[in-house]
JSON list of C-alpha atoms in Angstrom, two decimals:
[
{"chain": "A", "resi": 14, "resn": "UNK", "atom": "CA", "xyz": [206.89, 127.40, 157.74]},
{"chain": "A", "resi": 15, "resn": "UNK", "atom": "CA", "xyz": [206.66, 130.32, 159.97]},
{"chain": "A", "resi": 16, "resn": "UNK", "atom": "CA", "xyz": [209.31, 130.52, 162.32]},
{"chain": "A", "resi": 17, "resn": "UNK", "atom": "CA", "xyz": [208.06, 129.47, 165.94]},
{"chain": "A", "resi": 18, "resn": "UNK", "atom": "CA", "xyz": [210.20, 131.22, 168.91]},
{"chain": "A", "resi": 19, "resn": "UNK", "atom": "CA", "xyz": [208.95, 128.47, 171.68]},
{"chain": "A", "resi": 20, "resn": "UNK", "atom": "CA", "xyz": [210.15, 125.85, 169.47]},
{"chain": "A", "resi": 21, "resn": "UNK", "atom": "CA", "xyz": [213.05, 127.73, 168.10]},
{"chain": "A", "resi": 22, "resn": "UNK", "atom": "CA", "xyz": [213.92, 128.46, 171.81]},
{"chain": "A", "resi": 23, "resn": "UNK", "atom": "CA", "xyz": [212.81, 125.97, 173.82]},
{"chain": "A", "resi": 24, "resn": "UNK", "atom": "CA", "xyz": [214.99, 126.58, 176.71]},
{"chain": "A", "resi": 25, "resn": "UNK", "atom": "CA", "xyz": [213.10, 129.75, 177.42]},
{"chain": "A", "resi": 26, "resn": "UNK", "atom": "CA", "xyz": [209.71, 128.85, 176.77]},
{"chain": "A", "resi": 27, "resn": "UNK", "atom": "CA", "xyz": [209.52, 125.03, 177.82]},
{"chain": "A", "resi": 28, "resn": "UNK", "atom": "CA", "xyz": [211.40, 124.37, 180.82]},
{"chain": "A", "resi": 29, "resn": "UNK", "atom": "CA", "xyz": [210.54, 121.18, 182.81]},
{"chain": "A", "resi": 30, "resn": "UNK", "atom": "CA", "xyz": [208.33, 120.83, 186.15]},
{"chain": "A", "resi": 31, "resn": "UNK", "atom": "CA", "xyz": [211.42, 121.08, 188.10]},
{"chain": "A", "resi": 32, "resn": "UNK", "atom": "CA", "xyz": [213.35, 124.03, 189.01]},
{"chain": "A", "resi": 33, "resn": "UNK", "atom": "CA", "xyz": [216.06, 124.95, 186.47]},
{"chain": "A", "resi": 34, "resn": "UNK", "atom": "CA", "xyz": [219.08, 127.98, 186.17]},
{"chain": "A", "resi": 35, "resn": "UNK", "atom": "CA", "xyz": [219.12, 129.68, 183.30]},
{"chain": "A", "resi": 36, "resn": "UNK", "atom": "CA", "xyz": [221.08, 133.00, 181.82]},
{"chain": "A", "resi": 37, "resn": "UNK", "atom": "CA", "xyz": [218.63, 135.04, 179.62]},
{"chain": "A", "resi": 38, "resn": "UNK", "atom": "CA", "xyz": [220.07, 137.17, 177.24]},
{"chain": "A", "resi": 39, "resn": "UNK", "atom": "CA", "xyz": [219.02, 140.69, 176.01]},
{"chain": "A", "resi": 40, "resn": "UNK", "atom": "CA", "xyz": [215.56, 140.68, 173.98]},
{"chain": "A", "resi": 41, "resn": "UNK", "atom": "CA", "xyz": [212.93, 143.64, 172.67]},
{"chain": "A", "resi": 42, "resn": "UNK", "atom": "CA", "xyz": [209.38, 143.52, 173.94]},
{"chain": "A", "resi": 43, "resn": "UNK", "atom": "CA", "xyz": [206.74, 145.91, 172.82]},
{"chain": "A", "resi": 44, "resn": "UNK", "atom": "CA", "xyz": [205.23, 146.53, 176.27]},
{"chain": "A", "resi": 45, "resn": "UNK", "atom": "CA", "xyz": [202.87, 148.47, 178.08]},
{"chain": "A", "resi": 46, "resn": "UNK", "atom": "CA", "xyz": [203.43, 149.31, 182.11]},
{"chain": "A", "resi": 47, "resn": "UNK", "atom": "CA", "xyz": [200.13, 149.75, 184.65]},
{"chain": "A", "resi": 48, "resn": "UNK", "atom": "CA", "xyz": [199.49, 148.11, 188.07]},
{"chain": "A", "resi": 49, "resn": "UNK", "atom": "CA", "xyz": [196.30, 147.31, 190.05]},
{"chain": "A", "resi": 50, "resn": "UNK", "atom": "CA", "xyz": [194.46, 143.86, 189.50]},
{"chain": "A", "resi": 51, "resn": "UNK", "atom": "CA", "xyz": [194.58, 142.28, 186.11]},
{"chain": "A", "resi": 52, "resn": "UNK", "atom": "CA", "xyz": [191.55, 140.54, 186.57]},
{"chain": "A", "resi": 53, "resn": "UNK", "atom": "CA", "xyz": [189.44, 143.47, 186.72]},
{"chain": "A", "resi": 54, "resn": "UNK", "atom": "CA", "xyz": [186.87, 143.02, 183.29]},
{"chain": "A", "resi": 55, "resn": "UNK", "atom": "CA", "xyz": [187.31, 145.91, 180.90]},
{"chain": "A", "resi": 56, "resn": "UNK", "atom": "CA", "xyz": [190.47, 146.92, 183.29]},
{"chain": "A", "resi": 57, "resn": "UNK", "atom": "CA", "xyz": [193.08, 149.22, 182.63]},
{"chain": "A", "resi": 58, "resn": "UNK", "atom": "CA", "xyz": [195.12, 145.02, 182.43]},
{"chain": "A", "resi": 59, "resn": "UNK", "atom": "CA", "xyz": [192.99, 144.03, 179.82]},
{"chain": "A", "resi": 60, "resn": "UNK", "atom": "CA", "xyz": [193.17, 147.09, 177.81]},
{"chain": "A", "resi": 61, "resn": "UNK", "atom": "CA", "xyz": [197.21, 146.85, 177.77]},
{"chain": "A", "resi": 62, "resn": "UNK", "atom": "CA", "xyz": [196.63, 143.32, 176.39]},
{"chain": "A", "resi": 63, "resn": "UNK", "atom": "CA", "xyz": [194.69, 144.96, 173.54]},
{"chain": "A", "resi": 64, "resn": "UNK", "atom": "CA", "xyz": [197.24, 147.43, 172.86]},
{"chain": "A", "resi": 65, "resn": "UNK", "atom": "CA", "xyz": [199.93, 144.54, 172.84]},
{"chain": "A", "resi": 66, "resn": "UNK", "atom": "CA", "xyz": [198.37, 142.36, 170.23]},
{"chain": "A", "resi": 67, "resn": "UNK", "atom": "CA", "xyz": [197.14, 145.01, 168.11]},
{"chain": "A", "resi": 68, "resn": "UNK", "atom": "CA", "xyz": [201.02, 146.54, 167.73]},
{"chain": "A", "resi": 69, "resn": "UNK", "atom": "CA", "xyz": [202.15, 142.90, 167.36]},
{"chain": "A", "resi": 70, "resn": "UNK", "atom": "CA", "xyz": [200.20, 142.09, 164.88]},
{"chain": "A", "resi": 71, "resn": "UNK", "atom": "CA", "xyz": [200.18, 145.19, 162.87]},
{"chain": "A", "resi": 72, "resn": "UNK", "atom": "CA", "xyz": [203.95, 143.72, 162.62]},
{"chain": "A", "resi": 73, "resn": "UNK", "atom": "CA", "xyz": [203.34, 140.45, 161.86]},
{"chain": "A", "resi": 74, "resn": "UNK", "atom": "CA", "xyz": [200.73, 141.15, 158.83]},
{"chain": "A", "resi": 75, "resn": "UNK", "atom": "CA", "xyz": [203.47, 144.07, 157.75]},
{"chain": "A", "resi": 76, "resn": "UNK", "atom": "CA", "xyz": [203.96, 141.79, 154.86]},
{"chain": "A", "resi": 77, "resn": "UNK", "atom": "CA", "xyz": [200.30, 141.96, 153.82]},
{"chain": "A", "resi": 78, "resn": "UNK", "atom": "CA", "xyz": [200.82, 146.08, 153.31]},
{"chain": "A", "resi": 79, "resn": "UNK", "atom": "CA", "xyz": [202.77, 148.17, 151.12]},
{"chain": "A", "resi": 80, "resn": "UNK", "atom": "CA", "xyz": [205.45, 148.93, 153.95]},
{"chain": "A", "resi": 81, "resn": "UNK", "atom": "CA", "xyz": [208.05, 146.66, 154.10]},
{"chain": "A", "resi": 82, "resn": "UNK", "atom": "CA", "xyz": [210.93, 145.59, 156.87]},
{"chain": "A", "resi": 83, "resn": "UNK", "atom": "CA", "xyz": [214.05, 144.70, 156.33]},
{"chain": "A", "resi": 84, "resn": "UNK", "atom": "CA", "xyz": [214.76, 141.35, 157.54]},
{"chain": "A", "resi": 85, "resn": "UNK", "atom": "CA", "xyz": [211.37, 140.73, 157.75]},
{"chain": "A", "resi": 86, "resn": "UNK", "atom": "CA", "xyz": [210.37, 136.61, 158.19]},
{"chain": "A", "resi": 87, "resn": "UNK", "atom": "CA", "xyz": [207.28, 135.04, 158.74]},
{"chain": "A", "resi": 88, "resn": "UNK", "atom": "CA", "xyz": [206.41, 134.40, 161.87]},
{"chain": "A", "resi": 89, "resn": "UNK", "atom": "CA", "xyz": [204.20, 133.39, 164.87]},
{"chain": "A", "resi": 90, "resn": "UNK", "atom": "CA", "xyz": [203.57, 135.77, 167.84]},
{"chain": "A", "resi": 91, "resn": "UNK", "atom": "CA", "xyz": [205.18, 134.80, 170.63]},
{"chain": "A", "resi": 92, "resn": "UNK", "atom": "CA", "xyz": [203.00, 133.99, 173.97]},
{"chain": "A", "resi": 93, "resn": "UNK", "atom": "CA", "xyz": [202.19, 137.03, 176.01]},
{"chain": "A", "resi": 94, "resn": "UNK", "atom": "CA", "xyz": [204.76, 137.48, 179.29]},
{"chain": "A", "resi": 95, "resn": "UNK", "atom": "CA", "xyz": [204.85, 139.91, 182.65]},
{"chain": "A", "resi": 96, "resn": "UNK", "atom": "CA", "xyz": [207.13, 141.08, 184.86]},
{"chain": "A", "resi": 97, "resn": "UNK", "atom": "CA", "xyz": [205.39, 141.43, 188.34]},
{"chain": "A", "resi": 98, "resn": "UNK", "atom": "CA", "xyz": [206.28, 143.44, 191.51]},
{"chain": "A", "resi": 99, "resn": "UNK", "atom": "CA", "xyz": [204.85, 144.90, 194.30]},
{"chain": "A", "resi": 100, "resn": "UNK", "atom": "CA", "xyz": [206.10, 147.75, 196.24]},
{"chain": "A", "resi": 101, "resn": "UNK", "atom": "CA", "xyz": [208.23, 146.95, 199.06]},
{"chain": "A", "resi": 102, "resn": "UNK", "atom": "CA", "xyz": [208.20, 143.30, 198.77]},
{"chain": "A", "resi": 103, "resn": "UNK", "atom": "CA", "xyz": [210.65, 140.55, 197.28]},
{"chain": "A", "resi": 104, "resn": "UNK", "atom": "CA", "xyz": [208.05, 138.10, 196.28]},
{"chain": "A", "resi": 105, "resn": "UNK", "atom": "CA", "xyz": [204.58, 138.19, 194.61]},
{"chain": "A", "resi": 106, "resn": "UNK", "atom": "CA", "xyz": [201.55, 137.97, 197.14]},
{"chain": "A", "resi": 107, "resn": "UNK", "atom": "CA", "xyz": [198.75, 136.73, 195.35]},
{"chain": "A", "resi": 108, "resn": "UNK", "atom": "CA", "xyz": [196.24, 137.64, 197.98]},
{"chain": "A", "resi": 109, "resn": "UNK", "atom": "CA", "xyz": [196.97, 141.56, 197.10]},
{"chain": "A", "resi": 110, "resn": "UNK", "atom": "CA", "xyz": [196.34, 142.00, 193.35]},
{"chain": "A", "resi": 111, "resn": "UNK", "atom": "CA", "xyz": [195.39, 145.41, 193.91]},
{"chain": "A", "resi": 112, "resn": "UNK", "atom": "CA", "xyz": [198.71, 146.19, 194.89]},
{"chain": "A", "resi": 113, "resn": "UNK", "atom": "CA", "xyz": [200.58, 144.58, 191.80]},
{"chain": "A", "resi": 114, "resn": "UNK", "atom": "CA", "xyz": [202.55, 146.61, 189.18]},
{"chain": "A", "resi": 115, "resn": "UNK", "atom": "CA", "xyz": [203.37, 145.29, 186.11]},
{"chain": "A", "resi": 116, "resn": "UNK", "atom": "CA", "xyz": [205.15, 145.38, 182.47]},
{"chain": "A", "resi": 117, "resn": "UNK", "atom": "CA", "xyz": [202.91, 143.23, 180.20]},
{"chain": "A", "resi": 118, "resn": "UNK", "atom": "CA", "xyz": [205.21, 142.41, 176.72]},
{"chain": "A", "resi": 119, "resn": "UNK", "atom": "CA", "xyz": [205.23, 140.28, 173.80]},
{"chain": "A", "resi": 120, "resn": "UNK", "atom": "CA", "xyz": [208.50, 139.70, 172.28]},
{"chain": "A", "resi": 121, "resn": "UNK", "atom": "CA", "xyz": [209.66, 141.38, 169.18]},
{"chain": "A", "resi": 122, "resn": "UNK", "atom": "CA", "xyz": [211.64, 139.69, 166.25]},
{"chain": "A", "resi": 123, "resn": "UNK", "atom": "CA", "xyz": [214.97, 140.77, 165.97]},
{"chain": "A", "resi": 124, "resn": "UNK", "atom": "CA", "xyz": [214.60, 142.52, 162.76]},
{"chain": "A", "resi": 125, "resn": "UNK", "atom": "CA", "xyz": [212.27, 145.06, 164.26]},
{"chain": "A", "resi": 126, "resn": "UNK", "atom": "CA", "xyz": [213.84, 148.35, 165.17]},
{"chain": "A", "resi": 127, "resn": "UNK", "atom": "CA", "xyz": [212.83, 151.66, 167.17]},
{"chain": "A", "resi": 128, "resn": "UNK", "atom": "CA", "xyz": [212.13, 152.91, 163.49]},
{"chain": "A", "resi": 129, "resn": "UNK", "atom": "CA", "xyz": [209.48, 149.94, 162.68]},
{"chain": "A", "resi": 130, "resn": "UNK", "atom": "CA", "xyz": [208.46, 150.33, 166.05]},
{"chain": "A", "resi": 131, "resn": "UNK", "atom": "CA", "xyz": [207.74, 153.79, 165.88]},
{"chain": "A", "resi": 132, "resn": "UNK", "atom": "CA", "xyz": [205.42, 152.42, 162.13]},
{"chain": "A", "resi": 133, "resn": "UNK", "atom": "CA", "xyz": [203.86, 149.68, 163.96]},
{"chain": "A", "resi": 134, "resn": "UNK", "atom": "CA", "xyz": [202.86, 151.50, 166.45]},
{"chain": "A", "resi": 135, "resn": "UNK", "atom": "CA", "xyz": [201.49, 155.03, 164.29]},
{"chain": "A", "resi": 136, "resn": "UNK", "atom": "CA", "xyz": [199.61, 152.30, 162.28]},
{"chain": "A", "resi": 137, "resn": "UNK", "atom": "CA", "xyz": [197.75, 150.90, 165.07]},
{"chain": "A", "resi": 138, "resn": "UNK", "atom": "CA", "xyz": [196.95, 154.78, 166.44]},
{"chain": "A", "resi": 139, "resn": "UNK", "atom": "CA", "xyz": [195.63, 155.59, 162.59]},
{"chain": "A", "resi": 140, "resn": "UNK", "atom": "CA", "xyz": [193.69, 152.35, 161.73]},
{"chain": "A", "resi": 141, "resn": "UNK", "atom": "CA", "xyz": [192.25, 151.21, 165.26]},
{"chain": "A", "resi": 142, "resn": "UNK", "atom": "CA", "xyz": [192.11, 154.22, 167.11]},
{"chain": "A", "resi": 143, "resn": "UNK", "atom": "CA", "xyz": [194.01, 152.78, 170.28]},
{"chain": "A", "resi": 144, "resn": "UNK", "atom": "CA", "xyz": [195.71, 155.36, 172.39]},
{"chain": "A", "resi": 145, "resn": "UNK", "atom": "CA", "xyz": [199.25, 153.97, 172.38]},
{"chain": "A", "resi": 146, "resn": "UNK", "atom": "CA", "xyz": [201.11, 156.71, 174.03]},
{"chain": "A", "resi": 147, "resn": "UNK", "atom": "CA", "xyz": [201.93, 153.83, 176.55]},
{"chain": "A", "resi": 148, "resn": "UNK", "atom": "CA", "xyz": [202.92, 151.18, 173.63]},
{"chain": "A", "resi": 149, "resn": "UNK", "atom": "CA", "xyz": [207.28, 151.20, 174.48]},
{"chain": "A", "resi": 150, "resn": "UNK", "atom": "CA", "xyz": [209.91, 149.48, 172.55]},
{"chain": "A", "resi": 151, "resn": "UNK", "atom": "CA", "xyz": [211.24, 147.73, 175.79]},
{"chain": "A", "resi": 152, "resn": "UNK", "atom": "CA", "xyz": [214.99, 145.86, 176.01]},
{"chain": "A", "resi": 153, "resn": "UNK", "atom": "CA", "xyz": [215.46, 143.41, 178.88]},
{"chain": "A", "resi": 154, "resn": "UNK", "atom": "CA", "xyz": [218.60, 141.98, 179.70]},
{"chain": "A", "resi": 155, "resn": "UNK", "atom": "CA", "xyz": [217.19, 139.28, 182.37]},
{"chain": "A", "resi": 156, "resn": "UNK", "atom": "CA", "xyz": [220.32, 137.33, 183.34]},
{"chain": "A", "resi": 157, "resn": "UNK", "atom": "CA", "xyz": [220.74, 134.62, 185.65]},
{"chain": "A", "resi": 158, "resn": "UNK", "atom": "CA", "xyz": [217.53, 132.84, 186.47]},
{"chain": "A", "resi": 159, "resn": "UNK", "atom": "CA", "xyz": [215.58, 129.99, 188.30]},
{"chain": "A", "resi": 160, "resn": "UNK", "atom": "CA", "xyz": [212.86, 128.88, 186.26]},
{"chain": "A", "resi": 161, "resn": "UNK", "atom": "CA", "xyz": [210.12, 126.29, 186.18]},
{"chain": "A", "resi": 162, "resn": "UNK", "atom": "CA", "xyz": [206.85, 124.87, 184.34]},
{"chain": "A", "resi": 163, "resn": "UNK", "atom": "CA", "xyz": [203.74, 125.56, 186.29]},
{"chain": "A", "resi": 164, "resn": "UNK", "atom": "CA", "xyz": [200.60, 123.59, 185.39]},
{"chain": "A", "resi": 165, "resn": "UNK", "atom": "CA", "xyz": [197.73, 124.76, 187.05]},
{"chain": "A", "resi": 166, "resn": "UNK", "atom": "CA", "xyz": [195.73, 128.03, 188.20]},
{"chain": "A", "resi": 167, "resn": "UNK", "atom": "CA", "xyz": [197.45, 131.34, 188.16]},
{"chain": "A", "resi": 168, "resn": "UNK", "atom": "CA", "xyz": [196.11, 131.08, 191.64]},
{"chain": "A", "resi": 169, "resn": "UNK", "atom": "CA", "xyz": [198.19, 128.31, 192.47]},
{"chain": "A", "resi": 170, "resn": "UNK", "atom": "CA", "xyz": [201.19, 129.39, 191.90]},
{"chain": "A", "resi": 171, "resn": "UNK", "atom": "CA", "xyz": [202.30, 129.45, 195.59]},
{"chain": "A", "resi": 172, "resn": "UNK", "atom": "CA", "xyz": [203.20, 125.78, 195.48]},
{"chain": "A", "resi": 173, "resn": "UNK", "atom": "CA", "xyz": [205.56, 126.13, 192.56]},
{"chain": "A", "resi": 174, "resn": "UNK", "atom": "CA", "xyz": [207.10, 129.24, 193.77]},
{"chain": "A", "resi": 175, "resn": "UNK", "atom": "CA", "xyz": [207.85, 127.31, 196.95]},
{"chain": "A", "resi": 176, "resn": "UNK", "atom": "CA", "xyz": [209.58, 124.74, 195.22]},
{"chain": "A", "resi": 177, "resn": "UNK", "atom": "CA", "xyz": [211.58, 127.33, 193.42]},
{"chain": "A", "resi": 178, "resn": "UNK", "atom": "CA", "xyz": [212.66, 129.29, 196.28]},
{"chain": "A", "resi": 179, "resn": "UNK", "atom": "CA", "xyz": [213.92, 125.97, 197.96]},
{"chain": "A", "resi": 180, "resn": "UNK", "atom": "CA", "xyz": [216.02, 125.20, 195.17]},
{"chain": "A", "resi": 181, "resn": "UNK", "atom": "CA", "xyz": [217.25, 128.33, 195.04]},
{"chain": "A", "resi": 182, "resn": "UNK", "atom": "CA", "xyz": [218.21, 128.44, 198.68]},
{"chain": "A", "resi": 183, "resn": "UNK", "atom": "CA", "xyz": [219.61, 125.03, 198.45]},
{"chain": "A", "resi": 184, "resn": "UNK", "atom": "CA", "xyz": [221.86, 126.21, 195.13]},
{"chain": "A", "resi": 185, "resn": "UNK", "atom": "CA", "xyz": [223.53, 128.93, 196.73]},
{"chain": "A", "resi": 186, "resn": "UNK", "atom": "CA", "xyz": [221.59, 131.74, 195.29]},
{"chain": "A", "resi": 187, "resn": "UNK", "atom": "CA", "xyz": [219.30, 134.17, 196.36]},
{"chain": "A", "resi": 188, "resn": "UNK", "atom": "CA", "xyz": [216.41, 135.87, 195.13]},
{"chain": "A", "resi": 189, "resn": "UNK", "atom": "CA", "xyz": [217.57, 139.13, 192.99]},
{"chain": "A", "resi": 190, "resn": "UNK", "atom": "CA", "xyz": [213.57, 141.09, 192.84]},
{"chain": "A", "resi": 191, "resn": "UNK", "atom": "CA", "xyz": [214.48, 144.82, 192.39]},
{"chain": "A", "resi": 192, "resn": "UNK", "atom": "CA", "xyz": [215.50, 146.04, 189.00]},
{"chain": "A", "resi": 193, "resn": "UNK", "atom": "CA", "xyz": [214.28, 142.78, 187.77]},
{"chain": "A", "resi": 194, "resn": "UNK", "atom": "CA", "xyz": [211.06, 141.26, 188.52]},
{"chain": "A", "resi": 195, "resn": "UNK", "atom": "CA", "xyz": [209.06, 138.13, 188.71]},
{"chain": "A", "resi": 196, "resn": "UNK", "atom": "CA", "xyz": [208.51, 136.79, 185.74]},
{"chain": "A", "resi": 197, "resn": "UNK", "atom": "CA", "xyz": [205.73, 134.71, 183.99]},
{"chain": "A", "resi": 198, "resn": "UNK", "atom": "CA", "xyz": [204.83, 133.63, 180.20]},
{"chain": "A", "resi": 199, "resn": "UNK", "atom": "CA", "xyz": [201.41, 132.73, 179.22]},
{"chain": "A", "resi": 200, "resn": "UNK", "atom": "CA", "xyz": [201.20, 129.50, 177.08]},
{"chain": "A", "resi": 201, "resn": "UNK", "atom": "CA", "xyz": [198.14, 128.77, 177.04]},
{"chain": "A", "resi": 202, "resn": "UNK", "atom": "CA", "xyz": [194.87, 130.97, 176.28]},
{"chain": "A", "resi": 203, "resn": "UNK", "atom": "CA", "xyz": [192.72, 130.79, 179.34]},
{"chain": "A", "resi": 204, "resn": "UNK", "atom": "CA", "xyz": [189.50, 131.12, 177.41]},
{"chain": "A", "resi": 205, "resn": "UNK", "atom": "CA", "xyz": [190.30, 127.86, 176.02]},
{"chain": "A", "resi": 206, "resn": "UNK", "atom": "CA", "xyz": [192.12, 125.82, 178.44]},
{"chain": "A", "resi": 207, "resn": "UNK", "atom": "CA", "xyz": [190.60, 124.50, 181.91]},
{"chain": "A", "resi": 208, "resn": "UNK", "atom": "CA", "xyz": [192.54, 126.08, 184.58]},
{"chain": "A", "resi": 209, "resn": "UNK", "atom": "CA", "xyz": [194.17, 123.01, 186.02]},
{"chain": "A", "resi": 210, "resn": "UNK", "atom": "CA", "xyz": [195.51, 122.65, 182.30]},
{"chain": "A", "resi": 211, "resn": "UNK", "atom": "CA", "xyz": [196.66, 126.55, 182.11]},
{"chain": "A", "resi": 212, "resn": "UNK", "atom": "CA", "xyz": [201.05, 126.11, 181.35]},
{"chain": "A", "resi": 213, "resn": "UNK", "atom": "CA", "xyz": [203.04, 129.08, 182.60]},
{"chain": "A", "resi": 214, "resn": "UNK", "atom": "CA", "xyz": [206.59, 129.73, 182.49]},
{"chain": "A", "resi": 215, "resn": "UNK", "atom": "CA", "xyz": [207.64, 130.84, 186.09]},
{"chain": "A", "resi": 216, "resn": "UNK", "atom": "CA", "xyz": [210.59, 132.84, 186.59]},
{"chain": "A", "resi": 217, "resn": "UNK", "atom": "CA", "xyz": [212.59, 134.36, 189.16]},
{"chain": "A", "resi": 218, "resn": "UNK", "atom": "CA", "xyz": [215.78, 136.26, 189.16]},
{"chain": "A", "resi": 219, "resn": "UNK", "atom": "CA", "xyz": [218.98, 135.48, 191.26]},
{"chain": "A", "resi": 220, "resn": "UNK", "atom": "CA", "xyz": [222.43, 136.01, 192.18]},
{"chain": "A", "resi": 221, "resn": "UNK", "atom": "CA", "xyz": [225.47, 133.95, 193.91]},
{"chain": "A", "resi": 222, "resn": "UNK", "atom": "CA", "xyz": [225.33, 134.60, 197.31]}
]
């Protein structure tokens, strides 16, 4: 059975409805970095998605091809993620998508390296004909986090930030946007889920205050 990283991880990937701490450790994305609105149709977003899943699964299939990775294990993809900002501010403003930058990731099995990285991503350039000069092997060491189950709208993620940000206030913490970011991961495929169904892991940094 092909080893499942929301499952194998649950405490990253399926946190309950209610605001929870947690201490990510360090994990390798392949990611690509834009801003502007993602929900612009043929946008620079969606073709950063493309790029994403094409280097992903030029990884995945590896054992399909005559190139093979040490370590390798069968697996599925992991769910697509972001780290938000927008200049100036310590919290996402949904009403100005236009001014939102972004590094949109998948995460990368441990096995894969710089140098299968590097394959992955030549592969995609040679077969597809994707310009992947923005395609990086991407480390994040996330740390201490509040983070919480949203169900609903990506435009309604006001109300579950709120509740967030009260338990963060009443924890002790504060909110830690700067180097890191806010932070979402996509569970569920929006062309196939009604948006009041749509499950997204929301995430914000902190530190003790």
């Amino acid at each position: 059975m092909a080893f499942d990283f929301k499952k194998e991880f649950r405490e990253f990937y399926l946190p309950p409805a209610e605001p929870v701490l947690i201490d990510l450790p360090a994990m390798n994305f392949v990611a690509v970095r834009g801003e502007g609105d993602p929900n612009i149709p043929d946008g620079d977003y969606q073709h950063a998605l493309e790029l994403l899943y094409a280097i992903s699964f030029t990884i995945k299939m590896s054992k399909m091809d005559d190139h093979r990775i040490e370590g390798y294990f069968d697996y599925v993809v992991p769910p697509l993620e972001g780290l938000w900002t927008q200049d100036g501010a310590d919290s996402i403003d949904l009403g100005r998508k236009d001014d939102l930058e972004w590094i949109s990731m998948i995460r990368l099995p441990d096995f894969v390296t710089k140098n299968e990285f590097d394959w992955a991503v030549a592969e995609v350039s040679r077969k597809k004909g994707l310009d992947t000069e923005r395609a990086e092997f991407f480390t994040y060491r996330e740390g201490l986090c509040v983070q919480c189950m949203h169900i609903g709208s990506y435009d309604e993620e006001a109300s579950t930030m709120e509740l967030m940000h009260r338990f963060i206030d009443d924890s002790g913490y504060a909110a830690d946007i700067g180097e890191r970011m806010h932070h979402e991961i996509y569970l569920s495929d929006p062309r196939r889920v009604a948006p009041e169904k749509l499950k997204t892991v929301l995430r914000t940094p902190v530190r003790r205050l």
